[in-house]
Tab-separated table of C-alpha atoms and ligand atoms in Angstrom:
chain	number	residue	atom	x	y	z
T	1	MET	CA	47.943	170.647	57.759
T	2	ASN	CA	48.773	167.266	56.310
T	3	ILE	CA	49.616	166.762	52.665
T	4	HIS	CA	49.999	163.691	50.466
T	5	GLU	CA	53.211	161.744	49.983
T	6	TYR	CA	53.524	162.865	46.345
T	7	GLN	CA	53.174	166.518	47.377
T	8	GLY	CA	55.705	166.090	50.172
T	9	LYS	CA	58.149	164.560	47.732
T	10	GLU	CA	57.697	167.503	45.350
T	11	ILE	CA	58.693	169.871	48.143
T	12	LEU	CA	61.713	167.761	49.068
T	13	SER	CA	62.795	167.596	45.438
T	14	LYS	CA	62.746	171.372	45.141
T	15	TYR	CA	65.219	171.530	48.004
T	16	GLY	CA	67.545	169.025	46.398
T	17	VAL	CA	66.580	166.040	48.534
T	18	ARG	CA	66.788	162.888	46.452
T	19	VAL	CA	63.415	161.115	46.326
T	20	GLN	CA	61.919	158.009	44.791
T	21	ARG	CA	60.467	159.493	41.603
T	22	GLY	CA	56.835	159.046	40.729
T	23	VAL	CA	53.829	160.331	38.828
T	24	VAL	CA	50.463	160.786	40.497
T	25	ALA	CA	47.236	159.475	38.936
T	26	SER	CA	43.523	159.765	39.718
T	27	THR	CA	42.234	157.208	37.220
T	28	VAL	CA	43.336	153.828	35.926
T	29	GLU	CA	44.154	155.372	32.522
T	30	GLU	CA	46.287	158.031	34.175
T	31	ALA	CA	48.038	155.312	36.169
T	32	GLU	CA	48.877	153.447	32.946
T	33	LYS	CA	50.268	156.648	31.428
T	34	ALA	CA	52.222	157.329	34.601
T	35	TYR	CA	53.708	153.838	34.395
T	36	GLN	CA	54.731	154.492	30.795
T	37	GLU	CA	56.540	157.629	31.877
T	38	ILE	CA	58.229	156.009	34.856
T	39	SER	CA	59.334	152.886	33.055
T	40	GLU	CA	60.872	154.971	30.265
T	41	LEU	CA	62.646	157.123	32.838
T	42	THR	CA	64.066	154.142	34.719
T	43	ASN	CA	64.325	151.774	31.808
T	44	SER	CA	62.720	149.114	33.951
T	45	LYS	CA	59.471	147.160	33.976
T	46	PHE	CA	59.169	147.396	37.744
T	47	ALA	CA	57.203	150.114	39.503
T	48	VAL	CA	55.352	150.516	42.793
T	49	VAL	CA	51.764	151.693	43.000
T	50	LYS	CA	51.145	153.610	46.212
T	51	SER	CA	47.768	154.683	47.613
T	52	GLN	CA	47.710	158.390	48.419
T	53	ILE	CA	45.792	158.979	51.622
T	54	HIS	CA	46.523	161.144	54.644
T	55	ALA	CA	47.628	158.240	56.799
T	56	GLY	CA	50.598	155.933	57.139
T	57	GLY	CA	50.750	152.177	57.412
T	58	ARG	CA	49.667	151.803	53.780
T	59	GLY	CA	52.214	149.087	53.060
T	60	LYS	CA	50.616	146.768	55.622
T	61	GLY	CA	47.086	148.153	55.284
T	62	LYS	CA	44.441	146.411	53.204
T	63	ILE	CA	41.562	147.536	51.034
T	64	ARG	CA	38.441	146.744	53.044
T	65	GLY	CA	37.075	143.298	52.430
T	66	THR	CA	40.066	142.195	50.312
T	67	GLU	CA	43.677	141.108	50.669
T	68	GLN	CA	44.857	144.056	48.531
T	69	ARG	CA	47.690	146.002	50.208
T	70	GLY	CA	47.879	149.788	49.946
T	71	VAL	CA	51.366	149.699	48.376
T	72	GLN	CA	52.101	147.095	45.709
T	73	LEU	CA	54.863	146.184	43.309
T	74	ALA	CA	53.943	146.022	39.630
T	75	LYS	CA	56.018	144.158	37.044
T	76	SER	CA	54.150	145.178	33.914
T	77	ALA	CA	51.663	147.660	32.491
T	78	GLU	CA	49.011	144.980	33.007
T	79	ASP	CA	49.903	144.772	36.723
T	80	VAL	CA	49.592	148.532	37.079
T	81	LYS	CA	46.160	148.452	35.514
T	82	THR	CA	44.980	145.699	37.865
T	83	ILE	CA	46.492	147.243	40.993
T	84	ALA	CA	45.256	150.764	40.232
T	85	SER	CA	41.723	149.508	39.655
T	86	ASN	CA	41.877	147.529	42.905
T	87	LEU	CA	42.969	150.604	44.842
T	88	LEU	CA	41.244	153.617	43.276
T	89	GLY	CA	37.822	154.433	44.665
T	90	ASN	CA	38.110	151.832	47.422
T	91	THR	CA	38.614	152.170	51.161
T	92	LEU	CA	42.024	151.497	52.607
T	93	VAL	CA	42.150	150.510	56.261
T	94	THR	CA	45.508	150.923	57.987
T	95	ILE	CA	46.648	151.033	61.585
T	96	GLN	CA	46.510	154.828	61.348
T	97	THR	CA	43.113	155.295	59.666
T	98	GLY	CA	41.112	153.370	62.249
T	99	GLU	CA	38.243	151.058	61.298
T	100	GLU	CA	36.503	153.556	59.013
T	101	GLY	CA	39.514	153.723	56.682
T	102	LYS	CA	40.089	156.277	53.940
T	103	VAL	CA	39.004	156.274	50.315
T	104	VAL	CA	41.892	156.140	47.834
T	105	ASN	CA	41.327	158.938	45.302
T	106	LYS	CA	44.853	159.002	43.931
T	107	VAL	CA	47.740	156.625	43.471
T	108	LEU	CA	51.407	157.410	43.013
T	109	VAL	CA	53.108	155.282	40.386
T	110	ALA	CA	56.715	155.340	41.533
T	111	GLU	CA	60.002	153.921	40.341
T	112	ASP	CA	61.043	150.674	41.993
T	113	VAL	CA	64.073	151.684	43.983
T	114	TYR	CA	64.632	148.280	45.554
T	115	TYR	CA	66.116	147.230	42.274
T	116	PRO	CA	66.483	143.571	41.498
T	117	GLY	CA	70.031	142.497	42.067
T	118	ASP	CA	70.341	145.031	44.861
T	119	SER	CA	71.604	142.584	47.432
T	120	GLU	CA	71.304	144.832	50.434
T	121	PRO	CA	69.037	147.853	50.213
T	122	LYS	CA	68.959	149.303	53.710
T	123	GLU	CA	65.856	150.933	55.133
T	124	LEU	CA	66.675	153.802	57.479
T	125	TYR	CA	64.467	156.253	59.324
T	126	VAL	CA	64.728	160.064	59.525
T	127	SER	CA	62.307	162.572	60.975
T	128	ILE	CA	62.376	166.216	61.986
T	129	LEU	CA	59.935	167.722	64.421
T	130	LEU	CA	59.528	170.249	67.159
T	131	ASP	CA	60.607	169.092	70.600
T	132	ARG	CA	58.296	171.179	72.745
T	133	THR	CA	60.005	170.439	76.057
T	134	LYS	CA	63.376	171.599	74.710
T	135	ALA	CA	61.774	174.355	72.623
T	136	CYS	CA	63.772	173.512	69.517
T	137	ASN	CA	63.674	171.243	66.514
T	138	VAL	CA	65.059	167.753	66.761
T	139	ILE	CA	66.298	165.415	64.048
T	140	MET	CA	65.682	161.776	64.798
T	141	ALA	CA	67.219	158.926	62.861
T	142	SER	CA	67.496	155.190	63.131
T	143	THR	CA	69.031	152.232	61.350
T	144	GLU	CA	65.725	150.428	62.003
T	145	GLY	CA	63.704	152.026	59.229
T	146	GLY	CA	60.816	150.413	57.414
T	147	MET	CA	57.382	150.055	58.768
T	148	ASP	CA	57.451	149.780	62.565
T	149	ILE	CA	59.296	152.736	64.025
T	150	GLU	CA	56.846	152.991	66.952
T	151	GLU	CA	57.969	149.518	68.058
T	152	VAL	CA	61.620	150.563	67.876
T	153	ALA	CA	60.946	153.683	69.935
T	154	GLU	CA	59.122	151.669	72.573
T	155	HIS	CA	61.341	148.606	72.932
T	156	THR	CA	64.794	149.801	71.874
T	157	PRO	CA	64.838	153.587	72.362
T	158	GLU	CA	68.654	153.515	72.290
T	159	LYS	CA	68.389	152.826	68.560
T	160	ILE	CA	66.910	156.281	67.963
T	161	ILE	CA	69.585	158.885	67.287
T	162	LYS	CA	68.683	162.460	68.213
T	163	GLU	CA	70.257	165.808	67.353
T	164	TRP	CA	68.671	168.940	68.777
T	165	ILE	CA	68.994	172.091	66.715
T	166	ASP	CA	69.852	175.344	68.443
T	167	PRO	CA	67.539	177.915	66.810
T	168	ARG	CA	70.195	180.624	67.159
T	169	VAL	CA	72.716	178.868	64.927
T	170	GLY	CA	70.602	176.431	62.926
T	171	PHE	CA	71.503	172.918	61.806
T	172	GLN	CA	75.277	172.541	61.827
T	173	GLY	CA	77.454	170.471	59.526
T	174	TYR	CA	78.947	168.507	62.412
T	175	GLN	CA	75.444	167.440	63.450
T	176	ALA	CA	74.693	166.047	60.000
T	177	ARG	CA	78.033	164.187	60.060
T	178	ASN	CA	77.254	162.926	63.550
T	179	VAL	CA	73.938	161.417	62.452
T	180	ALA	CA	75.460	159.894	59.305
T	181	TYR	CA	78.253	158.361	61.373
T	182	LYS	CA	75.889	156.975	64.011
T	183	LEU	CA	73.807	155.416	61.240
T	184	GLY	CA	76.934	153.411	60.448
T	185	LEU	CA	77.342	154.948	57.012
T	186	THR	CA	80.805	155.203	55.491
T	187	GLY	CA	82.334	156.452	52.269
T	188	ASN	CA	79.993	157.831	49.674
T	189	ALA	CA	76.833	156.806	51.540
T	190	ASN	CA	77.997	158.908	54.461
T	191	LYS	CA	78.539	161.938	52.233
T	192	GLU	CA	75.168	161.408	50.603
T	193	MET	CA	73.466	161.236	53.979
T	194	VAL	CA	75.089	164.494	55.121
T	195	LYS	CA	73.757	166.155	51.973
T	196	PHE	CA	70.371	164.530	52.415
T	197	LEU	CA	70.000	165.727	56.004
T	198	THR	CA	71.215	169.237	55.239
T	199	SER	CA	68.748	169.706	52.365
T	200	LEU	CA	65.967	168.048	54.333
T	201	TYR	CA	66.428	170.403	57.253
T	202	LYS	CA	66.467	173.428	54.962
T	203	ALA	CA	63.174	172.256	53.425
T	204	TYR	CA	61.637	171.725	56.860
T	205	ASP	CA	62.774	175.113	58.089
T	206	GLU	CA	61.831	177.199	55.049
T	207	THR	CA	58.385	175.642	54.607
T	208	ASP	CA	57.537	176.265	58.296
T	209	SER	CA	56.790	172.595	58.734
T	210	SER	CA	55.945	171.036	62.054
T	211	MET	CA	56.885	167.514	61.078
T	212	PHE	CA	58.766	165.597	58.416
T	213	GLU	CA	58.872	161.840	58.660
T	214	ILE	CA	60.793	159.949	56.022
T	215	ASN	CA	60.367	156.243	56.571
T	216	PRO	CA	62.018	154.526	54.882
T	217	VAL	CA	65.046	156.504	53.784
T	218	LEU	CA	66.752	154.044	51.482
T	219	LYS	CA	70.451	153.351	51.145
T	220	THR	CA	70.919	151.488	47.899
T	221	SER	CA	73.826	149.128	47.322
T	222	ASP	CA	75.410	151.768	45.078
T	223	ASP	CA	75.326	154.157	48.044
T	224	LYS	CA	72.536	156.474	47.038
T	225	ILE	CA	70.386	157.892	49.822
T	226	LEU	CA	66.795	158.666	48.946
T	227	ALA	CA	63.370	159.346	50.431
T	228	VAL	CA	60.977	156.487	49.621
T	229	ASP	CA	58.155	157.942	51.703
T	230	ALA	CA	57.390	161.503	52.830
T	231	LYS	CA	55.015	162.397	55.593
T	232	VAL	CA	54.889	166.184	55.772
T	233	ASN	CA	52.924	168.230	58.249
T	234	LEU	CA	52.811	171.983	57.669
T	235	ASP	CA	52.213	174.444	60.489
T	236	ASP	CA	48.672	175.819	59.976
T	237	ASN	CA	49.591	179.064	61.697
T	238	ALA	CA	52.335	179.771	59.171
T	239	LEU	CA	50.340	178.935	56.045
T	240	PHE	CA	49.512	182.578	55.399
T	241	ARG	CA	53.175	182.997	54.478
T	242	HIS	CA	53.006	180.164	51.942
T	243	PRO	CA	50.014	180.485	49.610
T	244	ASP	CA	51.596	177.870	47.323
T	245	LEU	CA	51.684	175.343	50.165
T	246	ALA	CA	48.232	176.294	51.448
T	247	ALA	CA	46.921	175.366	47.994
T	248	LEU	CA	48.044	171.757	48.580
T	249	ARG	CA	45.227	171.251	51.061
T	250	ASP	CA	43.019	168.265	50.246
T	251	LYS	CA	39.744	168.828	52.076
T	252	SER	CA	38.417	165.419	51.072
T	253	GLU	CA	40.952	163.937	53.506
T	254	GLU	CA	39.751	165.980	56.460
T	255	ASP	CA	36.824	165.534	58.825
T	256	PRO	CA	33.944	167.444	57.117
T	257	MET	CA	32.904	168.985	60.419
T	258	GLU	CA	36.398	170.262	61.083
T	259	VAL	CA	36.522	171.735	57.571
T	260	GLU	CA	33.221	173.533	58.175
T	261	ALA	CA	34.510	174.827	61.518
T	262	SER	CA	37.675	176.229	60.009
T	263	GLU	CA	35.576	178.005	57.375
T	264	SER	CA	33.694	179.834	60.164
T	265	ASP	CA	36.981	180.528	61.974
T	266	LEU	CA	36.070	178.145	64.742
T	267	ASN	CA	38.576	175.867	66.334
T	268	TYR	CA	36.796	172.499	66.511
T	269	VAL	CA	37.932	168.975	67.285
T	270	LYS	CA	35.405	166.170	67.322
T	271	LEU	CA	35.412	163.784	70.286
T	272	ASP	CA	33.304	160.778	71.326
T	273	GLY	CA	31.213	162.011	74.273
T	274	ASN	CA	27.695	163.426	74.556
T	275	VAL	CA	28.216	166.911	76.021
T	276	GLY	CA	28.767	169.499	73.302
T	277	CYS	CA	30.924	172.409	74.460
T	278	MET	CA	31.176	175.949	73.211
T	279	VAL	CA	33.850	178.037	74.897
T	280	ASN	CA	35.823	181.193	74.219
T	281	GLY	CA	39.552	180.565	74.488
T	282	ALA	CA	41.491	177.335	74.020
T	283	GLY	CA	42.664	177.144	77.650
T	284	LEU	CA	39.164	177.601	79.013
T	285	ALA	CA	37.909	175.022	76.518
T	286	MET	CA	40.416	172.492	77.867
T	287	ALA	CA	39.418	173.302	81.452
T	288	THR	CA	35.749	172.943	80.502
T	289	MET	CA	36.325	169.466	79.079
T	290	ASP	CA	38.205	168.552	82.262
T	291	ILE	CA	35.390	169.673	84.520
T	292	ILE	CA	32.784	167.883	82.411
T	293	LYS	CA	34.770	164.688	82.904
T	294	LEU	CA	35.294	165.394	86.591
T	295	TYR	CA	31.527	165.428	87.068
T	296	GLY	CA	31.091	162.175	85.204
T	297	GLY	CA	30.309	163.458	81.708
T	298	GLU	CA	32.138	163.000	78.401
T	299	PRO	CA	32.810	165.957	76.102
T	300	ALA	CA	31.547	165.544	72.534
T	301	ASN	CA	33.974	168.084	71.162
T	302	PHE	CA	36.511	170.786	71.744
T	303	LEU	CA	35.238	174.109	70.425
T	304	ASP	CA	36.929	177.451	70.815
T	305	VAL	CA	34.815	180.247	69.336
T	306	GLY	CA	37.562	182.798	69.855
T	307	GLY	CA	37.743	186.013	71.811
T	308	GLY	CA	34.876	187.954	70.250
T	309	ALA	CA	31.966	185.547	70.760
T	310	ASN	CA	28.952	187.108	69.001
T	311	ALA	CA	25.603	185.986	67.582
T	312	VAL	CA	27.210	184.881	64.316
T	313	THR	CA	29.960	182.741	65.859
T	314	VAL	CA	27.585	181.364	68.497
T	315	GLU	CA	25.094	180.363	65.798
T	316	ALA	CA	27.800	178.685	63.719
T	317	GLY	CA	28.960	176.927	66.881
T	318	PHE	CA	25.480	175.622	67.745
T	319	ARG	CA	24.908	174.403	64.206
T	320	LEU	CA	28.198	172.549	64.222
T	321	ILE	CA	27.651	170.922	67.618
T	322	LEU	CA	24.125	169.861	66.659
T	323	LYS	CA	25.375	167.979	63.610
T	324	ASP	CA	26.822	165.415	65.971
T	325	PRO	CA	23.986	162.950	66.773
T	326	ASN	CA	25.701	161.911	70.019
T	327	VAL	CA	25.200	165.330	71.595
T	328	LYS	CA	22.607	165.169	74.383
T	329	ALA	CA	23.347	168.500	76.087
T	330	ILE	CA	25.325	171.637	75.311
T	331	PHE	CA	27.516	173.465	77.743
T	332	VAL	CA	28.310	177.063	76.798
T	333	ASN	CA	31.113	178.475	78.901
T	334	ILE	CA	32.033	182.065	78.123
T	335	PHE	CA	34.320	184.361	80.008
T	336	GLY	CA	33.418	187.962	79.352
T	337	GLY	CA	36.646	189.871	79.338
T	338	ILE	CA	36.770	192.097	76.304
T	339	VAL	CA	33.361	190.860	75.188
T	340	ARG	CA	30.609	191.645	77.727
T	341	CYS	CA	28.413	188.816	79.040
T	342	ASP	CA	25.149	190.626	78.278
T	343	ARG	CA	26.153	190.864	74.632
T	344	VAL	CA	27.061	187.185	74.561
T	345	ALA	CA	23.750	186.308	76.222
T	346	ASN	CA	21.857	188.307	73.613
T	347	GLY	CA	23.902	186.551	70.953
T	348	ILE	CA	22.918	183.144	72.374
T	349	VAL	CA	19.218	184.049	72.470
T	350	GLU	CA	19.397	185.460	68.944
T	351	ALA	CA	21.239	182.406	67.591
T	352	TYR	CA	18.801	180.085	69.358
T	353	LYS	CA	15.809	181.815	67.783
T	354	LYS	CA	17.428	181.773	64.359
T	355	ILE	CA	18.116	178.070	64.494
T	356	GLY	CA	14.617	177.389	65.780
T	357	GLU	CA	14.045	174.592	68.227
T	358	ILE	CA	17.265	173.237	69.684
T	359	PRO	CA	16.438	169.662	70.641
T	360	VAL	CA	18.833	169.353	73.588
T	361	PRO	CA	19.097	171.296	76.847
T	362	ILE	CA	21.682	174.052	77.014
T	363	VAL	CA	23.568	175.118	80.108
T	364	VAL	CA	25.117	178.541	79.858
T	365	ARG	CA	27.740	179.768	82.212
T	366	LEU	CA	28.684	183.398	81.774
T	367	GLN	CA	31.344	184.895	83.978
T	368	GLY	CA	33.152	188.227	83.908
T	369	THR	CA	31.983	191.661	82.820
T	370	ASN	CA	28.195	192.085	83.240
T	371	ALA	CA	27.766	188.409	84.211
T	372	GLU	CA	24.612	189.080	86.168
T	373	GLU	CA	22.940	190.982	83.343
T	374	GLY	CA	23.892	188.089	81.086
T	375	ALA	CA	22.328	185.498	83.386
T	376	LYS	CA	19.169	187.600	83.611
T	377	ILE	CA	18.810	187.720	79.843
T	378	ILE	CA	19.196	183.945	79.626
T	379	ASN	CA	16.748	183.245	82.450
T	380	GLU	CA	14.104	185.599	81.082
T	381	SER	CA	14.395	184.407	77.490
T	382	GLY	CA	11.814	181.667	77.985
T	383	LEU	CA	14.040	179.237	76.093
T	384	LYS	CA	15.197	175.793	77.164
T	385	VAL	CA	18.407	177.317	78.450
T	386	TYR	CA	19.708	177.048	81.994
T	387	SER	CA	22.201	179.472	83.384
T	388	ALA	CA	24.863	179.053	86.031
T	389	VAL	CA	27.528	181.383	87.319
T	390	LYS	CA	29.999	179.024	88.972
T	391	LEU	CA	31.792	176.460	86.834
T	392	LYS	CA	31.073	173.709	89.376
T	393	GLU	CA	27.367	174.505	89.370
T	394	ALA	CA	27.328	174.498	85.609
T	395	ALA	CA	28.993	171.080	85.418
T	396	GLU	CA	26.537	169.670	87.959
T	397	LEU	CA	23.658	171.179	86.029
T	398	VAL	CA	24.891	169.504	82.845
T	399	GLN	CA	24.772	166.120	84.576
T	400	LYS	CA	21.308	166.899	85.924
T	401	VAL	CA	19.856	167.828	82.533
T	402	LEU	CA	21.398	164.709	81.014
T	403	ALA	CA	19.805	162.419	83.589
J	501	LIG	P1	53.640	153.399	54.485
J	501	LIG	O1	53.445	151.926	54.740
J	501	LIG	O2	52.329	154.147	54.455
J	501	LIG	O3	54.600	154.013	55.423
J	501	LIG	O4	54.212	153.544	52.984
J	501	LIG	P2	55.721	153.540	52.424
J	501	LIG	O5	55.833	154.573	51.393
J	501	LIG	O6	56.699	153.649	53.535
J	501	LIG	O7	55.830	152.139	51.730
J	501	LIG	C1	55.634	150.951	52.441
J	501	LIG	C2	56.619	149.891	52.046
J	501	LIG	O8	56.533	149.623	50.655
J	501	LIG	C3	58.082	150.273	52.242
J	501	LIG	O9	58.518	150.095	53.567
J	501	LIG	C4	58.765	149.312	51.292
J	501	LIG	O10	59.006	148.085	51.945
J	501	LIG	C5	57.758	149.126	50.187
J	501	LIG	N1	58.233	149.885	49.020
J	501	LIG	C6	58.181	151.221	48.841
J	501	LIG	N2	58.798	151.565	47.691
J	501	LIG	C7	59.232	150.405	47.134
J	501	LIG	C8	59.948	150.088	45.932
J	501	LIG	O11	60.345	150.958	45.165
J	501	LIG	N3	60.194	148.782	45.701
J	501	LIG	C9	59.792	147.795	46.534
J	501	LIG	N4	60.047	146.538	46.212
J	501	LIG	N5	59.147	148.062	47.672
J	501	LIG	C10	58.860	149.343	47.979
J	502	LIG	MN1	56.427	154.832	55.350
């Protein structure tokens, strides 16, 4: 689960990580109040107004149809008013949002930490994530912070410092010192960075996060180290342990179809093709998408209905798939292990009748316990449903019904 920058910063703050301070606002009036608060706190007229959307690249991104950037410096209350009204309620398009962009519902009015007279603020990069091949967390850091870390990783990978964390002993002091040293930090900045990394790792670990990306981490000329941005990704599967973090979810930032799926306990990811898939088990769902492609089709979605496919989940699955106007055929691929195929087949027929007319052909492949009984039920249902037993046959059939 993704959360907003301002929420990520609140978490970091709780763990003692120094962050660029800010106040979040949903309206222009709130933004003006927030500016009041921030400018009193910092005793400065400068502040940055930052669009809060679940995507990066805001600094370079633009509000659709304008030259307005997603992150802007304000030098007065008047500026804040203008910027906030230019951002709020409008669509920000960044390299990460794609063409459709995301609507800005909130802005963060933050202290200007690149203070005037600061001759050399230094933008660094720090992230923590799970390295799946090494099966442990890794801290990555670079002196080349700012906005284009992907470029750095591609063209000058040697500039990315990595420390892998042994899960048996956790993040060690020498590793924090190692990173700080390799970032070229000395004196107080070095000490600050060691503290920063240690607190950051603790926050990552205790919140069961799957990714932290702090870009930029700023080193000010008076040797403070602070998080200017915070991209935080929480592990969905651990959210049950953190009701306070689960409450940070902002559904308006998520794909409405994926939200609906998660409410019916379905695992759904929307794709661009025209063959809707409904499968039990994530591995089988992946294999199903592969075989659809192998036979020249394009999957419209990934959908895992879970182990106990029944009339209720099948109905929810059909309804979800049918919301996608690109879907021209549906491929149901169920392996009856614990759940028997005849029960699944009855579930499909029941769901079909409940929904009424399904406007696209359905190919059902049932394999496993009572597969033949299942196929019989499908074939005798009198519905526009075709059954197949072999995966290959099913994939061919899908292509045939599409043609
Ligand atoms: P992103 O573009 O979505 O990653 O958003 P960031 O939070 O990283 O902000 C983008 C850029 O805005 C940063 O790289 C900075 O250059 C700039 N920025 C952020 N905070 C400040 C600030 O306090 N003062 C100034 N002058 N610029 C800032
Ligand atoms: Mn950033």
